[in-house]
Amino acid sequence: MTWFAIVAASAVCFGLKLAGHLVPEHWLAQPRVARTAALVTVALLSALVAVQALTTGREVVVDARLPALAVAAVALVLRAPFVVVVVLAALTAAGLRALGMP
Amino acid sequence: MRAVARRDDETRAAVRQAVSVSVATGLYGVSFGALSVAAGLDLAQTMALSLLMFSGGSQFAFIGVVGAGGPGAAIATAGLLGVRNGLYGPQVAPLLGAHGWRRPLAAHLTIDESTAVATAHRAGPAARAGFWWTGAGVFVLWNAFTLVGALLGDALGDPRRYGLDAAAAAAFLALVWPRLGGATGRLARLVAGAAVVVALALTPVVPPGVPVLSAAAVAILVGMLVRPGPDDVAPDDEEARASGGGS
């Protein structure tokens, strides 16, 4: 089932890229279309932040992930590169869990 | 002669830029590889995503959703995040003038980074070099570092002990961050806040995977209904793309 999803999702992603190379330019030039696509990206990524950081199964849970996310946000404000942001979050959560936080 | 020399200089500058963007982007393939294995995918599945899907945002979303949300939600979420690559096509296709087998190849390599580098240069050899060198460079390094990350993640064991679940949340935050900044991000910040509220409110009452997709529905509503203002989202904000937020 996972393999099916991988191949299908990859085909969808490639189809979208190829479509972009084939459609007439003016189809996508409407500001509303471009803006909506940008907002969908923002909404999906933001929802994924919330779900990854604050849910376990179907419950909303606060644990070591939340302070780790706060550390990541500070790192982003300080313009740290992607890898540094991710590693700092992992270290924070790992450290807090070693100290007994769930 | 001088014009030719200047053109060569610009092409060389595009290639240099391509190499540095490729290294920076490729490196975070390590986090993708490790998180994918932590999310329960095996090595071959992880590599298949980097080789075939080749779009960072979609890949992170896929592994975030497929475990709990199932294949349908994973395909939908990854596909929706891939829509913006489709919007890059009309920008880069005229710069490349690719035909035949080069066209699907160019499409596969059309991501945030290759588009950003190509469109940062004047149409011509520099823009073409920027696109192909960035696309190929990110592809090779992203896959190489995905492999490294997946092997590391496999060796680590329980992902929670190493905070890899928090790292996944931080990765999404880093991907969305460049899209929220500045005056142009006002509407984006509003949508981001609404997405968080909707996703968390729905989590206890709907099947996994649906909360994230519902947040996308909110964005579509806002995008279609709110009248575009001068300082609303700049969809292809140079800064957002050049910073490498989500290949």
Short mmCIF file of C-alpha atoms in Angstrom, two decimals:
data_model
loop_
_atom_site.label_atom_id
_atom_site.label_comp_id
_atom_site.label_asym_id
_atom_site.label_seq_id
_atom_site.Cartn_x
_atom_site.Cartn_y
_atom_site.Cartn_z
CA MET A 1 0.00 0.00 0.00
CA THR A 2 2.88 2.34 0.81
CA TRP A 3 4.52 1.50 -2.52
CA PHE A 4 1.28 2.23 -4.35
CA ALA A 5 1.04 5.60 -2.59
CA ILE A 6 4.69 6.42 -3.38
CA VAL A 7 4.31 5.69 -7.09
CA ALA A 8 0.92 7.40 -7.37
CA ALA A 9 1.99 10.52 -5.46
CA SER A 10 5.22 10.73 -7.49
CA ALA A 11 3.22 10.43 -10.71
CA VAL A 12 0.91 13.24 -9.56
CA CYS A 13 3.89 15.46 -8.68
CA PHE A 14 5.60 14.76 -12.02
CA GLY A 15 2.34 15.29 -13.92
CA LEU A 16 1.98 18.72 -12.31
CA LYS A 17 5.55 19.69 -13.22
CA LEU A 18 5.11 18.50 -16.82
CA ALA A 19 1.75 20.24 -17.16
CA GLY A 20 3.47 23.48 -16.16
CA HIS A 21 5.87 23.07 -19.08
CA LEU A 22 3.09 22.31 -21.57
CA VAL A 23 0.22 24.70 -20.78
CA PRO A 24 0.01 28.07 -22.49
CA GLU A 25 1.61 30.68 -20.25
CA HIS A 26 -1.44 32.93 -19.92
CA TRP A 27 -3.51 30.20 -18.27
CA LEU A 28 -1.55 30.50 -15.07
CA ALA A 29 -0.84 34.21 -15.30
CA GLN A 30 -4.01 35.15 -13.40
CA PRO A 31 -2.94 36.59 -10.06
CA ARG A 32 -5.76 34.79 -8.26
CA VAL A 33 -4.54 31.36 -9.39
CA ALA A 34 -0.92 32.01 -8.44
CA ARG A 35 -1.92 33.53 -5.12
CA THR A 36 -4.25 30.68 -4.20
CA ALA A 37 -1.53 28.14 -4.98
CA ALA A 38 0.90 30.04 -2.74
CA LEU A 39 -1.66 30.16 0.09
CA VAL A 40 -2.38 26.43 -0.24
CA THR A 41 1.34 25.75 0.22
CA VAL A 42 1.43 27.95 3.33
CA ALA A 43 -1.71 26.32 4.79
CA LEU A 44 -0.52 22.75 4.21
CA LEU A 45 2.93 23.36 5.70
CA SER A 46 1.47 25.23 8.69
CA ALA A 47 -1.06 22.48 9.37
CA LEU A 48 1.75 19.93 9.13
CA VAL A 49 3.76 21.89 11.73
CA ALA A 50 0.78 21.80 14.10
CA VAL A 51 -0.03 18.12 13.52
CA GLN A 52 3.62 17.01 13.84
CA ALA A 53 4.28 19.09 16.96
CA LEU A 54 1.03 18.82 18.89
CA THR A 55 -0.83 15.62 18.05
CA THR A 56 -0.39 11.94 18.75
CA GLY A 57 -2.90 9.81 16.91
CA ARG A 58 -6.21 11.64 17.33
CA GLU A 59 -5.29 13.53 20.48
CA VAL A 60 -3.84 17.00 20.92
CA VAL A 61 -0.78 16.53 23.14
CA VAL A 62 1.78 18.94 24.60
CA ASP A 63 5.19 17.34 25.16
CA ALA A 64 8.90 17.94 24.48
CA ARG A 65 8.12 18.69 20.82
CA LEU A 66 6.63 22.11 21.62
CA PRO A 67 9.70 23.63 23.34
CA ALA A 68 11.79 22.07 20.56
CA LEU A 69 9.65 23.87 18.01
CA ALA A 70 10.12 27.13 19.93
CA VAL A 71 13.89 26.65 19.74
CA ALA A 72 13.55 26.05 15.99
CA ALA A 73 11.59 29.28 15.63
CA VAL A 74 14.29 31.24 17.47
CA ALA A 75 16.92 29.67 15.19
CA LEU A 76 14.88 30.74 12.16
CA VAL A 77 14.60 34.30 13.46
CA LEU A 78 18.41 34.27 13.75
CA ARG A 79 18.55 33.08 10.11
CA ALA A 80 20.11 29.70 10.88
CA PRO A 81 20.33 27.30 7.92
CA PHE A 82 17.76 24.53 7.52
CA VAL A 83 19.97 21.72 8.82
CA VAL A 84 20.89 23.69 11.96
CA VAL A 85 17.21 24.42 12.68
CA VAL A 86 16.25 20.77 12.39
CA VAL A 87 19.21 19.50 14.44
CA LEU A 88 18.60 22.06 17.24
CA ALA A 89 14.96 20.97 17.49
CA ALA A 90 15.98 17.31 17.69
CA LEU A 91 18.63 18.03 20.35
CA THR A 92 16.15 20.05 22.43
CA ALA A 93 13.50 17.33 22.40
CA ALA A 94 16.06 14.59 23.02
CA GLY A 95 17.57 16.56 25.93
CA LEU A 96 14.18 17.29 27.54
CA ARG A 97 13.17 13.64 27.23
CA ALA A 98 16.44 12.53 28.78
CA LEU A 99 15.46 14.79 31.70
CA GLY A 100 12.10 13.05 32.02
CA MET A 101 9.70 15.19 29.97
CA PRO A 102 7.31 13.07 27.89
CA MET B 1 34.49 39.89 -28.18
CA ARG B 2 33.90 41.79 -24.97
CA ALA B 3 30.18 40.97 -25.09
CA VAL B 4 31.02 37.29 -25.43
CA ALA B 5 33.39 37.44 -22.47
CA ARG B 6 30.73 39.13 -20.35
CA ARG B 7 28.25 36.44 -21.28
CA ASP B 8 30.71 33.74 -20.27
CA ASP B 9 31.26 35.51 -16.96
CA GLU B 10 27.55 35.58 -16.30
CA THR B 11 27.24 31.90 -17.16
CA ARG B 12 30.09 31.06 -14.83
CA ALA B 13 28.41 33.08 -12.08
CA ALA B 14 25.17 31.15 -12.65
CA VAL B 15 27.03 27.84 -12.38
CA ARG B 16 28.77 28.94 -9.18
CA GLN B 17 25.41 29.92 -7.70
CA ALA B 18 23.98 26.59 -8.81
CA VAL B 19 26.73 24.69 -7.02
CA SER B 20 26.28 26.52 -3.71
CA VAL B 21 22.49 26.17 -3.82
CA SER B 22 22.88 22.47 -4.63
CA VAL B 23 25.18 21.82 -1.68
CA ALA B 24 22.94 23.71 0.77
CA THR B 25 19.77 22.02 -0.44
CA GLY B 26 21.34 18.61 -0.86
CA LEU B 27 22.54 18.64 2.75
CA TYR B 28 19.06 18.68 4.17
CA GLY B 29 18.41 15.49 2.29
CA VAL B 30 20.04 13.98 5.39
CA SER B 31 17.09 15.12 7.51
CA PHE B 32 14.62 13.78 4.96
CA GLY B 33 16.30 10.38 4.83
CA ALA B 34 16.46 10.06 8.63
CA LEU B 35 12.87 11.27 9.16
CA SER B 36 11.50 9.02 6.44
CA VAL B 37 13.00 5.93 8.06
CA ALA B 38 11.78 7.18 11.46
CA ALA B 39 8.27 7.50 9.97
CA GLY B 40 8.34 3.79 9.11
CA LEU B 41 9.35 3.73 5.43
CA ASP B 42 12.15 1.40 4.42
CA LEU B 43 15.36 2.36 2.60
CA ALA B 44 14.05 1.56 -0.89
CA GLN B 45 10.82 3.51 -0.31
CA THR B 46 12.76 6.49 1.02
CA MET B 47 15.06 6.50 -2.02
CA ALA B 48 12.10 6.08 -4.38
CA LEU B 49 10.57 9.26 -2.97
CA SER B 50 13.76 11.30 -3.49
CA LEU B 51 14.34 9.87 -6.99
CA LEU B 52 10.78 9.89 -8.31
CA MET B 53 8.91 12.60 -6.38
CA PHE B 54 11.96 14.89 -6.08
CA SER B 55 10.22 17.77 -4.33
CA GLY B 56 11.22 18.40 -0.71
CA GLY B 57 7.95 19.85 0.56
CA SER B 58 5.86 17.07 -0.99
CA GLN B 59 8.25 14.39 0.29
CA PHE B 60 8.22 15.65 3.89
CA ALA B 61 4.43 15.91 3.73
CA PHE B 62 4.10 12.41 2.31
CA ILE B 63 6.06 10.76 5.12
CA GLY B 64 4.25 12.92 7.69
CA VAL B 65 0.82 11.81 6.54
CA VAL B 66 1.15 8.29 5.09
CA GLY B 67 1.60 6.48 8.42
CA ALA B 68 -1.56 7.65 10.18
CA GLY B 69 -3.55 9.14 7.33
CA GLY B 70 -3.17 6.35 4.78
CA PRO B 71 -2.33 6.40 1.07
CA GLY B 72 -5.23 8.59 -0.11
CA ALA B 73 -4.44 11.47 2.24
CA ALA B 74 -0.70 11.12 1.54
CA ILE B 75 -1.19 11.31 -2.23
CA ALA B 76 -3.53 14.30 -1.92
CA THR B 77 -1.26 16.24 0.47
CA ALA B 78 1.92 15.58 -1.53
CA GLY B 79 0.10 16.45 -4.76
CA LEU B 80 -1.28 19.73 -3.41
CA LEU B 81 2.18 20.76 -2.23
CA GLY B 82 3.46 19.93 -5.72
CA VAL B 83 1.08 22.39 -7.38
CA ARG B 84 3.56 25.24 -7.08
CA ASN B 85 6.12 23.31 -9.16
CA GLY B 86 3.46 23.30 -11.88
CA LEU B 87 3.29 27.09 -11.66
CA TYR B 88 7.07 27.32 -12.18
CA GLY B 89 6.83 25.59 -15.57
CA PRO B 90 5.51 28.60 -17.52
CA GLN B 91 8.36 30.69 -16.05
CA VAL B 92 11.23 28.40 -16.94
CA ALA B 93 9.98 26.68 -20.12
CA PRO B 94 10.49 29.79 -22.31
CA LEU B 95 14.02 30.23 -20.89
CA LEU B 96 14.97 26.64 -21.70
CA GLY B 97 13.33 26.03 -25.06
CA ALA B 98 13.63 22.30 -24.35
CA HIS B 99 12.22 19.79 -26.84
CA GLY B 100 11.92 16.01 -27.12
CA TRP B 101 13.34 14.00 -24.22
CA ARG B 102 14.75 17.13 -22.59
CA ARG B 103 11.27 18.38 -21.87
CA PRO B 104 10.19 15.71 -19.35
CA LEU B 105 13.71 15.87 -17.89
CA ALA B 106 13.39 19.65 -17.43
CA ALA B 107 9.95 19.12 -15.88
CA HIS B 108 11.31 16.61 -13.36
CA LEU B 109 14.03 19.08 -12.34
CA THR B 110 11.59 22.01 -11.99
CA ILE B 111 11.68 22.81 -8.26
CA ASP B 112 11.99 25.92 -6.08
CA GLU B 113 15.77 26.10 -6.35
CA SER B 114 16.26 25.52 -10.09
CA THR B 115 13.50 28.04 -10.86
CA ALA B 116 15.01 30.60 -8.49
CA VAL B 117 18.50 30.37 -9.99
CA ALA B 118 17.25 30.31 -13.61
CA THR B 119 14.99 33.34 -13.21
CA ALA B 120 17.69 35.26 -11.32
CA HIS B 121 19.66 35.53 -14.58
CA ARG B 122 18.96 37.12 -17.96
CA ALA B 123 17.31 34.90 -20.54
CA GLY B 124 20.02 33.11 -22.51
CA PRO B 125 22.96 30.84 -21.71
CA ALA B 126 23.26 32.00 -18.09
CA ALA B 127 19.62 31.29 -17.27
CA ARG B 128 19.82 27.90 -19.00
CA ALA B 129 23.06 27.00 -17.21
CA GLY B 130 21.53 28.12 -13.91
CA PHE B 131 18.51 25.87 -14.37
CA TRP B 132 20.29 22.72 -15.54
CA TRP B 133 23.23 22.94 -13.13
CA THR B 134 20.96 23.63 -10.15
CA GLY B 135 18.42 20.99 -11.15
CA ALA B 136 21.04 18.31 -11.75
CA GLY B 137 23.17 19.36 -8.76
CA VAL B 138 20.27 19.30 -6.30
CA PHE B 139 19.05 15.99 -7.76
CA VAL B 140 22.40 14.24 -7.31
CA LEU B 141 23.16 15.65 -3.85
CA TRP B 142 19.58 15.41 -2.53
CA ASN B 143 19.54 11.71 -3.38
CA ALA B 144 23.05 11.06 -2.08
CA PHE B 145 22.28 12.73 1.25
CA THR B 146 18.88 11.05 1.48
CA LEU B 147 20.76 7.75 1.37
CA VAL B 148 23.15 8.91 4.11
CA GLY B 149 20.23 10.06 6.27
CA ALA B 150 18.26 6.86 5.76
CA LEU B 151 21.25 4.70 6.74
CA LEU B 152 21.89 6.89 9.80
CA GLY B 153 18.21 6.82 10.78
CA ASP B 154 18.14 3.04 10.47
CA ALA B 155 21.10 2.72 12.80
CA LEU B 156 19.59 5.05 15.42
CA GLY B 157 16.55 3.05 16.51
CA ASP B 158 13.70 4.71 18.47
CA PRO B 159 13.21 8.06 16.73
CA ARG B 160 11.59 9.75 19.74
CA ARG B 161 14.67 9.25 21.89
CA TYR B 162 16.66 11.38 19.47
CA GLY B 163 13.92 13.97 19.08
CA LEU B 164 13.34 13.10 15.43
CA ASP B 165 9.59 13.67 15.82
CA ALA B 166 10.32 17.25 16.89
CA ALA B 167 12.79 17.55 14.02
CA ALA B 168 9.97 16.75 11.58
CA ALA B 169 7.87 19.60 12.97
CA ALA B 170 10.88 21.93 12.79
CA ALA B 171 11.47 20.91 9.15
CA PHE B 172 7.94 21.98 8.19
CA LEU B 173 8.38 25.23 10.13
CA ALA B 174 11.63 25.95 8.25
CA LEU B 175 9.91 25.22 4.94
CA VAL B 176 7.01 27.60 5.59
CA TRP B 177 9.08 30.31 7.32
CA PRO B 178 10.35 32.18 4.20
CA ARG B 179 6.75 32.43 2.95
CA LEU B 180 5.52 34.28 6.05
CA GLY B 181 7.99 37.17 6.20
CA GLY B 182 7.66 40.86 5.44
CA ALA B 183 4.71 43.00 4.44
CA THR B 184 3.84 40.64 1.58
CA GLY B 185 3.28 37.84 4.06
CA ARG B 186 0.32 39.41 5.89
CA LEU B 187 -2.34 37.28 4.25
CA ALA B 188 0.00 34.27 4.39
CA ARG B 189 0.40 34.66 8.16
CA LEU B 190 -3.36 34.88 8.55
CA VAL B 191 -3.87 31.71 6.53
CA ALA B 192 -1.07 29.97 8.46
CA GLY B 193 -2.77 30.79 11.76
CA ALA B 194 -6.15 29.61 10.49
CA ALA B 195 -4.55 26.40 9.18
CA VAL B 196 -3.06 25.61 12.60
CA VAL B 197 -6.40 26.22 14.37
CA VAL B 198 -8.39 24.18 11.84
CA ALA B 199 -5.93 21.26 11.86
CA LEU B 200 -5.81 21.04 15.68
CA ALA B 201 -9.57 21.51 16.12
CA LEU B 202 -10.36 18.74 13.64
CA THR B 203 -7.74 16.24 14.85
CA PRO B 204 -9.95 14.61 17.54
CA VAL B 205 -13.06 14.40 15.34
CA VAL B 206 -11.97 13.36 11.82
CA PRO B 207 -9.70 10.57 10.49
CA PRO B 208 -5.93 11.28 10.36
CA GLY B 209 -4.85 13.11 7.21
CA VAL B 210 -8.12 15.02 6.90
CA PRO B 211 -7.13 17.91 9.24
CA VAL B 212 -4.19 18.85 7.00
CA LEU B 213 -6.29 18.68 3.83
CA SER B 214 -9.01 20.79 5.49
CA ALA B 215 -6.42 23.49 6.10
CA ALA B 216 -5.74 23.51 2.34
CA ALA B 217 -9.45 23.98 1.72
CA VAL B 218 -9.39 27.09 3.94
CA ALA B 219 -6.54 28.48 1.85
CA ILE B 220 -8.41 27.86 -1.39
CA LEU B 221 -11.47 29.66 -0.01
CA VAL B 222 -9.41 32.65 1.13
CA GLY B 223 -7.46 32.73 -2.14
CA MET B 224 -10.56 32.74 -4.29
CA LEU B 225 -12.72 35.05 -2.14
CA VAL B 226 -10.43 37.73 -0.73
CA ARG B 227 -9.78 40.52 -3.20
CA PRO B 228 -6.07 40.60 -4.07
CA GLY B 229 -4.40 43.62 -2.47
CA PRO B 230 -1.12 45.26 -3.37
CA ASP B 231 0.67 43.96 -0.30
CA ASP B 232 -0.80 40.49 -0.20
CA VAL B 233 1.18 37.35 -0.88
CA ALA B 234 3.73 37.64 -3.63
CA PRO B 235 3.34 34.05 -4.83
CA ASP B 236 6.80 33.68 -6.24
CA ASP B 237 8.51 35.95 -3.80
CA GLU B 238 12.17 35.98 -4.82
CA GLU B 239 13.31 35.77 -1.23
CA ALA B 240 11.12 32.76 -0.49
CA ARG B 241 12.57 30.83 -3.38
CA ALA B 242 16.16 31.99 -3.20
CA SER B 243 16.38 30.97 0.44
CA GLY B 244 15.72 27.41 -0.61
CA GLY B 245 12.58 26.95 1.44
CA GLY B 246 11.35 23.59 0.26
CA SER B 247 12.57 22.17 -2.98
#
